[in-house]
Every structure is written in C-alpha cells, then in structure tokens.
PDB file of C-alpha atoms and ligand atoms in Angstrom:
ATOM      1  CA  MET I 207     -26.487 -13.834 187.440  1.00  0.00           C
ATOM      2  CA  ASN I 208     -27.135 -12.531 190.963  1.00  0.00           C
ATOM      3  CA  LYS I 209     -27.972 -14.929 193.813  1.00  0.00           C
ATOM      4  CA  LYS I 210     -31.715 -14.235 193.679  1.00  0.00           C
ATOM      5  CA  ALA I 211     -31.911 -14.799 189.904  1.00  0.00           C
ATOM      6  CA  ALA I 212     -29.812 -17.963 190.211  1.00  0.00           C
ATOM      7  CA  LYS I 213     -32.133 -19.321 192.901  1.00  0.00           C
ATOM      8  CA  HIS I 214     -35.166 -18.511 190.741  1.00  0.00           C
ATOM      9  CA  SER I 215     -33.741 -20.290 187.701  1.00  0.00           C
ATOM     10  CA  GLU I 216     -33.021 -23.382 189.837  1.00  0.00           C
ATOM     11  CA  CYS I 217     -36.705 -23.476 190.855  1.00  0.00           C
ATOM     12  CA  LYS I 218     -37.896 -23.236 187.286  1.00  0.00           C
ATOM     13  CA  ILE I 219     -39.204 -26.560 186.067  1.00  0.00           C
ATOM     14  CA  GLN I 220     -40.183 -25.874 182.461  1.00  0.00           C
ATOM     15  CA  ASN I 221     -40.139 -22.875 180.164  1.00  0.00           C
ATOM     16  CA  PHE I 222     -43.450 -23.342 178.327  1.00  0.00           C
ATOM     17  CA  LEU I 223     -42.968 -20.063 176.517  1.00  0.00           C
ATOM     18  CA  LYS I 224     -40.176 -21.534 174.415  1.00  0.00           C
ATOM     19  CA  ALA I 225     -42.685 -23.968 172.841  1.00  0.00           C
ATOM     20  CA  LEU I 226     -45.498 -21.435 172.298  1.00  0.00           C
ATOM     21  CA  PRO I 227     -47.444 -20.553 170.264  1.00  0.00           C
ATOM     22  CA  ILE I 228     -47.827 -23.763 168.292  1.00  0.00           C
ATOM     23  CA  SER I 229     -50.268 -24.579 165.494  1.00  0.00           C
ATOM     24  CA  ASP I 230     -51.227 -27.377 163.101  1.00  0.00           C
ATOM     25  CA  GLY I 231     -52.762 -24.906 160.655  1.00  0.00           C
ATOM     26  CA  ALA I 232     -56.334 -25.324 161.938  1.00  0.00           C
ATOM     27  CA  VAL I 233     -55.957 -25.186 165.714  1.00  0.00           C
ATOM     28  CA  ALA I 234     -53.334 -23.393 167.789  1.00  0.00           C
ATOM     29  CA  VAL I 235     -52.234 -23.489 171.421  1.00  0.00           C
ATOM     30  CA  ARG I 236     -51.009 -20.222 172.867  1.00  0.00           C
ATOM     31  CA  VAL I 237     -50.680 -18.234 176.084  1.00  0.00           C
ATOM     32  CA  MET I 238     -54.027 -16.942 177.410  1.00  0.00           C
ATOM     33  CA  SER I 239     -54.808 -13.322 176.606  1.00  0.00           C
ATOM     34  CA  HIS I 240     -57.222 -10.855 178.178  1.00  0.00           C
ATOM     35  CA  ALA I 241     -59.345 -11.137 175.009  1.00  0.00           C
ATOM     36  CA  ASP I 242     -60.127 -14.746 176.092  1.00  0.00           C
ATOM     37  CA  ALA I 243     -61.631 -13.750 179.452  1.00  0.00           C
ATOM     38  CA  GLU I 244     -65.291 -13.635 178.409  1.00  0.00           C
ATOM     39  CA  ALA I 245     -65.222 -16.860 176.354  1.00  0.00           C
ATOM     40  CA  TYR I 246     -63.266 -18.678 179.082  1.00  0.00           C
ATOM     41  CA  ALA I 247     -65.709 -17.587 181.797  1.00  0.00           C
ATOM     42  CA  SER I 248     -68.677 -18.569 179.647  1.00  0.00           C
ATOM     43  CA  GLY I 249     -67.146 -21.992 178.832  1.00  0.00           C
ATOM     44  CA  THR I 250     -66.711 -22.777 182.517  1.00  0.00           C
ATOM     45  CA  ASP I 251     -70.480 -22.404 183.003  1.00  0.00           C
ATOM     46  CA  ASP I 252     -71.071 -25.474 180.844  1.00  0.00           C
ATOM     47  CA  ALA I 253     -72.303 -28.499 182.804  1.00  0.00           C
ATOM     48  CA  LEU I 254     -69.809 -30.938 181.222  1.00  0.00           C
ATOM     49  CA  VAL I 255     -66.884 -28.603 181.880  1.00  0.00           C
ATOM     50  CA  ARG I 256     -68.018 -28.193 185.505  1.00  0.00           C
ATOM     51  CA  ARG I 257     -68.306 -31.932 185.898  1.00  0.00           C
ATOM     52  CA  PHE I 258     -65.215 -33.167 184.097  1.00  0.00           C
ATOM     53  CA  ALA I 259     -62.607 -30.385 183.905  1.00  0.00           C
ATOM     54  CA  HIS I 260     -60.138 -29.452 186.640  1.00  0.00           C
ATOM     55  CA  LEU I 261     -61.386 -26.040 187.731  1.00  0.00           C
ATOM     56  CA  PRO I 262     -60.103 -24.890 191.122  1.00  0.00           C
ATOM     57  CA  LEU I 263     -62.649 -22.074 191.510  1.00  0.00           C
ATOM     58  CA  GLU I 264     -66.405 -22.344 191.994  1.00  0.00           C
ATOM     59  CA  LYS I 265     -67.290 -19.489 189.610  1.00  0.00           C
ATOM     60  CA  TYR I 266     -65.357 -17.730 186.845  1.00  0.00           C
ATOM     61  CA  THR I 267     -66.496 -14.255 185.780  1.00  0.00           C
ATOM     62  CA  PRO I 268     -64.562 -12.342 183.085  1.00  0.00           C
ATOM     63  CA  GLN I 269     -63.064 -10.208 185.895  1.00  0.00           C
ATOM     64  CA  VAL I 270     -61.910 -13.322 187.772  1.00  0.00           C
ATOM     65  CA  VAL I 271     -60.270 -14.567 184.554  1.00  0.00           C
ATOM     66  CA  HIS I 272     -58.540 -11.195 183.966  1.00  0.00           C
ATOM     67  CA  ASP I 273     -57.190 -11.380 187.540  1.00  0.00           C
ATOM     68  CA  LEU I 274     -56.010 -14.976 187.081  1.00  0.00           C
ATOM     69  CA  ILE I 275     -54.198 -14.097 183.835  1.00  0.00           C
ATOM     70  CA  LYS I 276     -52.281 -11.382 185.702  1.00  0.00           C
ATOM     71  CA  GLY I 277     -51.870 -13.519 188.835  1.00  0.00           C
ATOM     72  CA  ALA I 278     -51.777 -17.329 189.162  1.00  0.00           C
ATOM     73  CA  ILE I 279     -51.558 -18.002 185.417  1.00  0.00           C
ATOM     74  CA  ALA I 280     -48.621 -15.603 184.939  1.00  0.00           C
ATOM     75  CA  ASP I 281     -46.943 -17.004 188.085  1.00  0.00           C
ATOM     76  CA  GLY I 282     -47.341 -20.602 186.866  1.00  0.00           C
ATOM     77  CA  LEU I 283     -45.762 -19.792 183.507  1.00  0.00           C
ATOM     78  CA  ARG I 284     -42.947 -17.877 185.190  1.00  0.00           C
ATOM     79  CA  ASP I 285     -42.231 -20.718 187.646  1.00  0.00           C
ATOM     80  CA  GLY I 286     -42.719 -23.379 184.976  1.00  0.00           C
ATOM     81  CA  THR I 287     -45.001 -25.325 187.305  1.00  0.00           C
ATOM     82  CA  LEU I 288     -48.388 -24.709 185.679  1.00  0.00           C
ATOM     83  CA  ALA I 289     -49.422 -23.718 182.156  1.00  0.00           C
ATOM     84  CA  VAL I 290     -53.042 -22.663 181.666  1.00  0.00           C
ATOM     85  CA  LEU I 291     -53.182 -22.188 177.889  1.00  0.00           C
ATOM     86  CA  THR I 292     -55.762 -21.307 175.247  1.00  0.00           C
ATOM     87  CA  ILE I 293     -56.781 -23.584 172.405  1.00  0.00           C
ATOM     88  CA  SER I 294     -57.535 -21.148 169.602  1.00  0.00           C
ATOM     89  CA  ASP I 295     -58.643 -21.066 165.986  1.00  0.00           C
ATOM     90  CA  ALA I 296     -55.439 -20.833 163.968  1.00  0.00           C
ATOM     91  CA  SER I 297     -56.970 -18.381 161.451  1.00  0.00           C
ATOM     92  CA  SER I 298     -58.994 -16.026 163.636  1.00  0.00           C
ATOM     93  CA  ASP I 299     -57.077 -16.545 166.926  1.00  0.00           C
ATOM     94  CA  SER I 300     -60.464 -16.791 168.703  1.00  0.00           C
ATOM     95  CA  PHE I 301     -60.867 -18.881 171.849  1.00  0.00           C
ATOM     96  CA  LEU I 302     -62.011 -22.496 171.356  1.00  0.00           C
ATOM     97  CA  GLY I 303     -61.092 -24.056 174.683  1.00  0.00           C
ATOM     98  CA  SER I 304     -58.534 -24.556 177.420  1.00  0.00           C
ATOM     99  CA  LEU I 305     -55.472 -26.787 177.772  1.00  0.00           C
ATOM    100  CA  VAL I 306     -53.674 -27.063 181.109  1.00  0.00           C
ATOM    101  CA  PHE I 307     -50.348 -28.649 182.030  1.00  0.00           C
ATOM    102  CA  PHE I 308     -50.167 -29.245 185.785  1.00  0.00           C
ATOM    103  CA  ASP I 309     -48.175 -31.390 188.252  1.00  0.00           C
ATOM    104  CA  VAL I 310     -45.213 -30.527 186.027  1.00  0.00           C
ATOM    105  CA  THR I 311     -41.851 -32.161 186.713  1.00  0.00           C
ATOM    106  CA  SER I 312     -38.662 -32.209 184.670  1.00  0.00           C
ATOM    107  CA  ASP I 313     -39.844 -35.491 183.054  1.00  0.00           C
ATOM    108  CA  ASP I 314     -43.612 -35.361 182.771  1.00  0.00           C
ATOM    109  CA  ALA I 315     -46.826 -33.445 183.337  1.00  0.00           C
ATOM    110  CA  GLU I 316     -50.533 -34.098 183.622  1.00  0.00           C
ATOM    111  CA  ILE I 317     -52.842 -32.439 181.128  1.00  0.00           C
ATOM    112  CA  GLY I 318     -56.451 -31.354 181.344  1.00  0.00           C
ATOM    113  CA  TYR I 319     -58.574 -29.747 178.647  1.00  0.00           C
ATOM    114  CA  TRP I 320     -62.027 -28.589 177.657  1.00  0.00           C
ATOM    115  CA  VAL I 321     -63.627 -27.260 174.504  1.00  0.00           C
ATOM    116  CA  ALA I 322     -66.397 -24.646 174.627  1.00  0.00           C
ATOM    117  CA  PRO I 323     -69.753 -26.303 173.805  1.00  0.00           C
ATOM    118  CA  GLU I 324     -70.275 -24.303 170.592  1.00  0.00           C
ATOM    119  CA  HIS I 325     -66.943 -25.570 169.213  1.00  0.00           C
ATOM    120  CA  ARG I 326     -67.372 -29.275 170.002  1.00  0.00           C
ATOM    121  CA  GLY I 327     -67.865 -31.989 167.404  1.00  0.00           C
ATOM    122  CA  ARG I 328     -64.884 -30.953 165.215  1.00  0.00           C
ATOM    123  CA  ARG I 329     -62.207 -32.912 167.074  1.00  0.00           C
ATOM    124  CA  VAL I 330     -60.618 -29.719 168.365  1.00  0.00           C
ATOM    125  CA  SER I 331     -59.401 -31.464 171.516  1.00  0.00           C
ATOM    126  CA  GLY I 332     -57.645 -34.203 169.505  1.00  0.00           C
ATOM    127  CA  ARG I 333     -55.732 -31.545 167.570  1.00  0.00           C
ATOM    128  CA  ALA I 334     -54.939 -29.728 170.823  1.00  0.00           C
ATOM    129  CA  LEU I 335     -53.670 -32.945 172.413  1.00  0.00           C
ATOM    130  CA  MET I 336     -51.364 -33.586 169.449  1.00  0.00           C
ATOM    131  CA  LEU I 337     -50.043 -30.052 169.931  1.00  0.00           C
ATOM    132  CA  ALA I 338     -49.688 -30.699 173.683  1.00  0.00           C
ATOM    133  CA  MET I 339     -47.535 -33.726 172.868  1.00  0.00           C
ATOM    134  CA  GLU I 340     -45.403 -31.551 170.567  1.00  0.00           C
ATOM    135  CA  ILE I 341     -45.041 -28.967 173.348  1.00  0.00           C
ATOM    136  CA  GLY I 342     -43.985 -31.761 175.712  1.00  0.00           C
ATOM    137  CA  ARG I 343     -41.358 -32.968 173.236  1.00  0.00           C
ATOM    138  CA  LYS I 344     -40.002 -29.446 172.752  1.00  0.00           C
ATOM    139  CA  LEU I 345     -39.642 -29.148 176.532  1.00  0.00           C
ATOM    140  CA  GLY I 346     -37.876 -32.501 176.753  1.00  0.00           C
ATOM    141  CA  LEU I 347     -40.666 -34.211 178.698  1.00  0.00           C
ATOM    142  CA  LYS I 348     -40.670 -38.007 178.507  1.00  0.00           C
ATOM    143  CA  LYS I 349     -44.411 -38.547 178.980  1.00  0.00           C
ATOM    144  CA  LEU I 350     -47.780 -36.914 179.526  1.00  0.00           C
ATOM    145  CA  ARG I 351     -50.417 -38.124 181.943  1.00  0.00           C
ATOM    146  CA  ALA I 352     -54.192 -37.634 181.786  1.00  0.00           C
ATOM    147  CA  ARG I 353     -57.169 -38.722 183.855  1.00  0.00           C
ATOM    148  CA  THR I 354     -60.835 -38.945 182.980  1.00  0.00           C
ATOM    149  CA  VAL I 355     -63.844 -40.204 184.833  1.00  0.00           C
ATOM    150  CA  GLN I 356     -64.991 -43.488 183.340  1.00  0.00           C
ATOM    151  CA  ASN I 357     -68.300 -41.954 182.415  1.00  0.00           C
ATOM    152  CA  ASN I 358     -66.701 -39.467 179.979  1.00  0.00           C
ATOM    153  CA  PRO I 359     -66.503 -41.473 176.741  1.00  0.00           C
ATOM    154  CA  ALA I 360     -65.725 -38.480 174.492  1.00  0.00           C
ATOM    155  CA  SER I 361     -62.580 -37.630 176.455  1.00  0.00           C
ATOM    156  CA  GLY I 362     -61.425 -41.248 176.686  1.00  0.00           C
ATOM    157  CA  LYS I 363     -61.909 -41.680 172.943  1.00  0.00           C
ATOM    158  CA  VAL I 364     -59.916 -38.565 172.095  1.00  0.00           C
ATOM    159  CA  LEU I 365     -57.016 -39.654 174.343  1.00  0.00           C
ATOM    160  CA  LEU I 366     -56.864 -43.135 172.805  1.00  0.00           C
ATOM    161  CA  ASP I 367     -57.176 -41.714 169.271  1.00  0.00           C
ATOM    162  CA  VAL I 368     -54.062 -39.545 169.702  1.00  0.00           C
ATOM    163  CA  GLY I 369     -51.995 -42.365 171.184  1.00  0.00           C
ATOM    164  CA  PHE I 370     -52.514 -42.313 174.953  1.00  0.00           C
ATOM    165  CA  GLU I 371     -52.804 -45.733 176.601  1.00  0.00           C
ATOM    166  CA  GLN I 372     -55.023 -46.656 179.504  1.00  0.00           C
ATOM    167  CA  ILE I 373     -53.012 -47.505 182.623  1.00  0.00           C
ATOM    168  CA  GLY I 374     -54.571 -50.209 184.767  1.00  0.00           C
ATOM    169  CA  ASN I 375     -58.231 -50.605 185.596  1.00  0.00           C
ATOM    170  CA  PRO I 376     -60.626 -47.786 186.514  1.00  0.00           C
ATOM    171  CA  LEU I 377     -60.266 -46.819 190.176  1.00  0.00           C
ATOM    172  CA  PRO I 378     -62.408 -44.693 192.488  1.00  0.00           C
ATOM    173  CA  GLN I 379     -60.765 -41.244 192.611  1.00  0.00           C
ATOM    174  CA  VAL I 380     -61.939 -37.789 193.559  1.00  0.00           C
ATOM    175  CA  ALA I 381     -63.173 -36.294 190.276  1.00  0.00           C
ATOM    176  CA  PRO I 382     -62.985 -32.580 189.404  1.00  0.00           C
ATOM    177  CA  SER I 383     -66.629 -32.312 190.503  1.00  0.00           C
ATOM    178  CA  GLY I 384     -65.464 -33.190 194.042  1.00  0.00           C
ATOM    179  CA  LYS I 385     -67.355 -36.498 193.955  1.00  0.00           C
ATOM    180  CA  THR I 386     -65.570 -39.833 194.054  1.00  0.00           C
ATOM    181  CA  GLU I 387     -66.074 -41.464 190.654  1.00  0.00           C
ATOM    182  CA  MET I 388     -64.545 -44.388 188.813  1.00  0.00           C
ATOM    183  CA  SER I 389     -61.634 -42.805 186.982  1.00  0.00           C
ATOM    184  CA  VAL I 390     -59.220 -43.934 184.311  1.00  0.00           C
ATOM    185  CA  ASN I 391     -55.539 -42.980 184.086  1.00  0.00           C
ATOM    186  CA  TYR I 392     -53.828 -42.542 180.723  1.00  0.00           C
ATOM    187  CA  LEU I 393     -50.218 -42.101 179.655  1.00  0.00           C
ATOM    188  CA  VAL I 394     -48.385 -41.332 176.442  1.00  0.00           C
ATOM    189  CA  GLU I 395     -44.633 -41.665 175.902  1.00  0.00           C
ATOM    190  CA  LEU I 396     -43.286 -38.720 173.931  1.00  0.00           C
TER     191      LEU I 396
HETATM  192  C1  LIG X 674     -64.013 -33.982 175.823  1.00  0.00           C
HETATM  193  C2  LIG X 674     -64.168 -32.787 174.891  1.00  0.00           C
HETATM  194  C3  LIG X 674     -62.961 -31.896 175.060  1.00  0.00           C
HETATM  195  C4  LIG X 674     -64.216 -33.318 173.452  1.00  0.00           C
HETATM  196  O1  LIG X 674     -64.558 -32.236 172.591  1.00  0.00           O
HETATM  197  P1  LIG X 674     -64.209 -32.290 171.014  1.00  0.00           P
HETATM  198  O2  LIG X 674     -62.764 -32.147 170.805  1.00  0.00           O
HETATM  199  O3  LIG X 674     -65.084 -31.288 170.355  1.00  0.00           O
HETATM  200  O4  LIG X 674     -64.548 -33.774 170.636  1.00  0.00           O
HETATM  201  P2  LIG X 674     -65.646 -34.283 169.580  1.00  0.00           P
HETATM  202  O5  LIG X 674     -67.015 -33.835 169.976  1.00  0.00           O
HETATM  203  O6  LIG X 674     -65.164 -33.920 168.223  1.00  0.00           O
HETATM  204  O7  LIG X 674     -65.606 -35.834 169.849  1.00  0.00           O
HETATM  205  C5  LIG X 674     -64.399 -36.578 169.792  1.00  0.00           C
HETATM  206  C6  LIG X 674     -64.764 -38.017 169.556  1.00  0.00           C
HETATM  207  O8  LIG X 674     -65.516 -38.518 170.668  1.00  0.00           O
HETATM  208  C7  LIG X 674     -66.762 -39.046 170.208  1.00  0.00           C
HETATM  209  N1  LIG X 674     -67.794 -38.749 171.207  1.00  0.00           N
HETATM  210  C8  LIG X 674     -68.288 -37.531 171.520  1.00  0.00           C
HETATM  211  N2  LIG X 674     -69.224 -37.663 172.473  1.00  0.00           N
HETATM  212  C9  LIG X 674     -69.301 -39.000 172.755  1.00  0.00           C
HETATM  213  C10 LIG X 674     -70.076 -39.776 173.642  1.00  0.00           C
HETATM  214  N3  LIG X 674     -70.946 -39.209 174.477  1.00  0.00           N
HETATM  215  N4  LIG X 674     -69.897 -41.123 173.641  1.00  0.00           N
HETATM  216  C11 LIG X 674     -68.973 -41.718 172.827  1.00  0.00           C
HETATM  217  N5  LIG X 674     -68.198 -41.015 171.966  1.00  0.00           N
HETATM  218  C12 LIG X 674     -68.373 -39.686 171.937  1.00  0.00           C
HETATM  219  C13 LIG X 674     -67.032 -38.333 168.903  1.00  0.00           C
HETATM  220  O9  LIG X 674     -67.887 -39.097 168.069  1.00  0.00           O
HETATM  221  C14 LIG X 674     -65.649 -38.206 168.323  1.00  0.00           C
HETATM  222  O10 LIG X 674     -65.251 -39.425 167.740  1.00  0.00           O
HETATM  223  P3  LIG X 674     -64.785 -39.443 166.210  1.00  0.00           P
HETATM  224  O11 LIG X 674     -63.536 -38.585 166.197  1.00  0.00           O
HETATM  225  O12 LIG X 674     -64.498 -40.880 165.936  1.00  0.00           O
HETATM  226  O13 LIG X 674     -65.895 -38.868 165.423  1.00  0.00           O
HETATM  227  C15 LIG X 674     -65.467 -31.993 175.177  1.00  0.00           C
HETATM  228  O14 LIG X 674     -66.566 -32.861 175.121  1.00  0.00           O
HETATM  229  C16 LIG X 674     -65.447 -31.288 176.513  1.00  0.00           C
HETATM  230  O15 LIG X 674     -64.951 -30.168 176.635  1.00  0.00           O
HETATM  231  N6  LIG X 674     -66.017 -31.930 177.556  1.00  0.00           N
HETATM  232  C17 LIG X 674     -66.067 -31.338 178.906  1.00  0.00           C
HETATM  233  C18 LIG X 674     -64.694 -31.277 179.582  1.00  0.00           C
HETATM  234  C19 LIG X 674     -63.969 -32.600 179.555  1.00  0.00           C
HETATM  235  O16 LIG X 674     -64.566 -33.676 179.586  1.00  0.00           O
HETATM  236  N7  LIG X 674     -62.644 -32.509 179.529  1.00  0.00           N
HETATM  237  C20 LIG X 674     -61.794 -33.671 179.600  1.00  0.00           C
HETATM  238  C21 LIG X 674     -61.451 -33.911 181.029  1.00  0.00           C
HETATM  239  S1  LIG X 674     -60.209 -35.143 181.169  1.00  0.00           S
END
C-alpha cells in the first residue's frame, strides 16, 4: 500500500458497504441510488420530515439529490464517517424512506430516519431500525444513539419498541428545525 492509500485507510472509520444491502424480507436498507432522487426530494417537502429529521439543506430538488449522491454522500461512505442510506421495499426496491448514520466513531454512531408520508403506518421505520442495529453489529459498533424531540411520539415509540432506552430526562436542545425544543436521547447496546 502506498503512503497516500495507507493514510486514507487510517482515516476510515467504518466500511458501511460491507454490511449493505441488508433486508428482513419486507424492508431493505441499501446505498442510495439515482433512481431515489425524486422520491427523496419529495419526502423532504413533508412538514414532519422538515420539523423532525436532520436535513442540512433548506431545499432538496431531484438535481440537488443527484449531486449529493455523487458528492457528500459518496464521500461519507468512502470516509466511513457518514452513511445516508435508503430504506426500500424489499420486493420492488422502491424508495420508502431515509436512514442516516452520522457522528460515526469506531464504537458508536447516531442514527436519524424518516419515512415518506405515503408509506407511513406500516412500521417501516421499526423494521429499518432493526436493520440499522444489524448493520451496527456487522461493523462492530457497541451502541447506537438517537435523539427525538419530545413532541414526536411516533418516533419515540418506534425507538422503544425496537429496544432503545431513554437516557435521562428530556433536555432543551437545538432540534433539526433549528428551534430549541425539549429533546430526548436514546441508546441501544448492540
Ligand atoms: C417517525 C416515523 C419514521 C414513523 O413512521 P412509521 O415507521 O411509518 O411508523 P408508524 O406510522 O407505523 O407508527 C409507529 C408506531 O407509532 C405510533 N404512532 C404513530 N403516530 C403517533 C402519534 N402521533 N402518537 C402516538 N403514537 C403514534 C403508531 O401507532 C405505531 O405504533 P404501533 O406499532 O403500536 O401500532 C414517521 O412518522 C416520520 O417519518 N416522521 C417524520 C420524521 C421523523 O420524525 N423522524 C424521526 C426523527 S428522530
């Protein structure tokens, strides 16, 4: 290995690709593809996604998503520091939602997720979180972290249902919306 390659491999935190794709037979988690761009952009227009999900940009058009897939999303997967993944239908491969691993270390990572409004109500996120835990195990992570605003009962319920535990009392934290809201931290040991 030359010096540059050696330096790069030292920087690498996690190789998400070795755990992907993964499926439970109904729902899958896989790398984002350009075919997801329209559905992803449309999902980010939803009011609940805007309020509760961690979205760094103000507006996502399909073109912005195509550019991200080639840019920051590819870079994050290559560096092992960020994995912006697609939750898909295991049969049709169509886009159902988004699952993100961020603040990745060699031991743990925080996860965020959203499900497109037309696919809610079928516990897709619970299945995706179980798959996220399996990905974490395959990578050798010891735990996963998650955060929700207190006023997001659906998300809190899903986290508790799959085995996350609430850590401490709700605290004021800057929410993805940019507002300071009472927020709850969760953790699961893998
Ligand atoms: C949170 C989210 C991913 C859940 O979507 P989903 O996987 O389709 O979840 P479901 O609609 O099947 O609901 C899951 C559970 O929460 C319950 N639930 C849903 N809305 C609820 C509400 N407003 N109050 C209380 N419980 C609620 C459901 O009854 C269900 O419980 P059950 O499994 O016992 O029937 C989805 O609402 C979403 O994308 N929200 C916006 C983004 C977001 O909040 N992301 C999480 C940020 S941490």
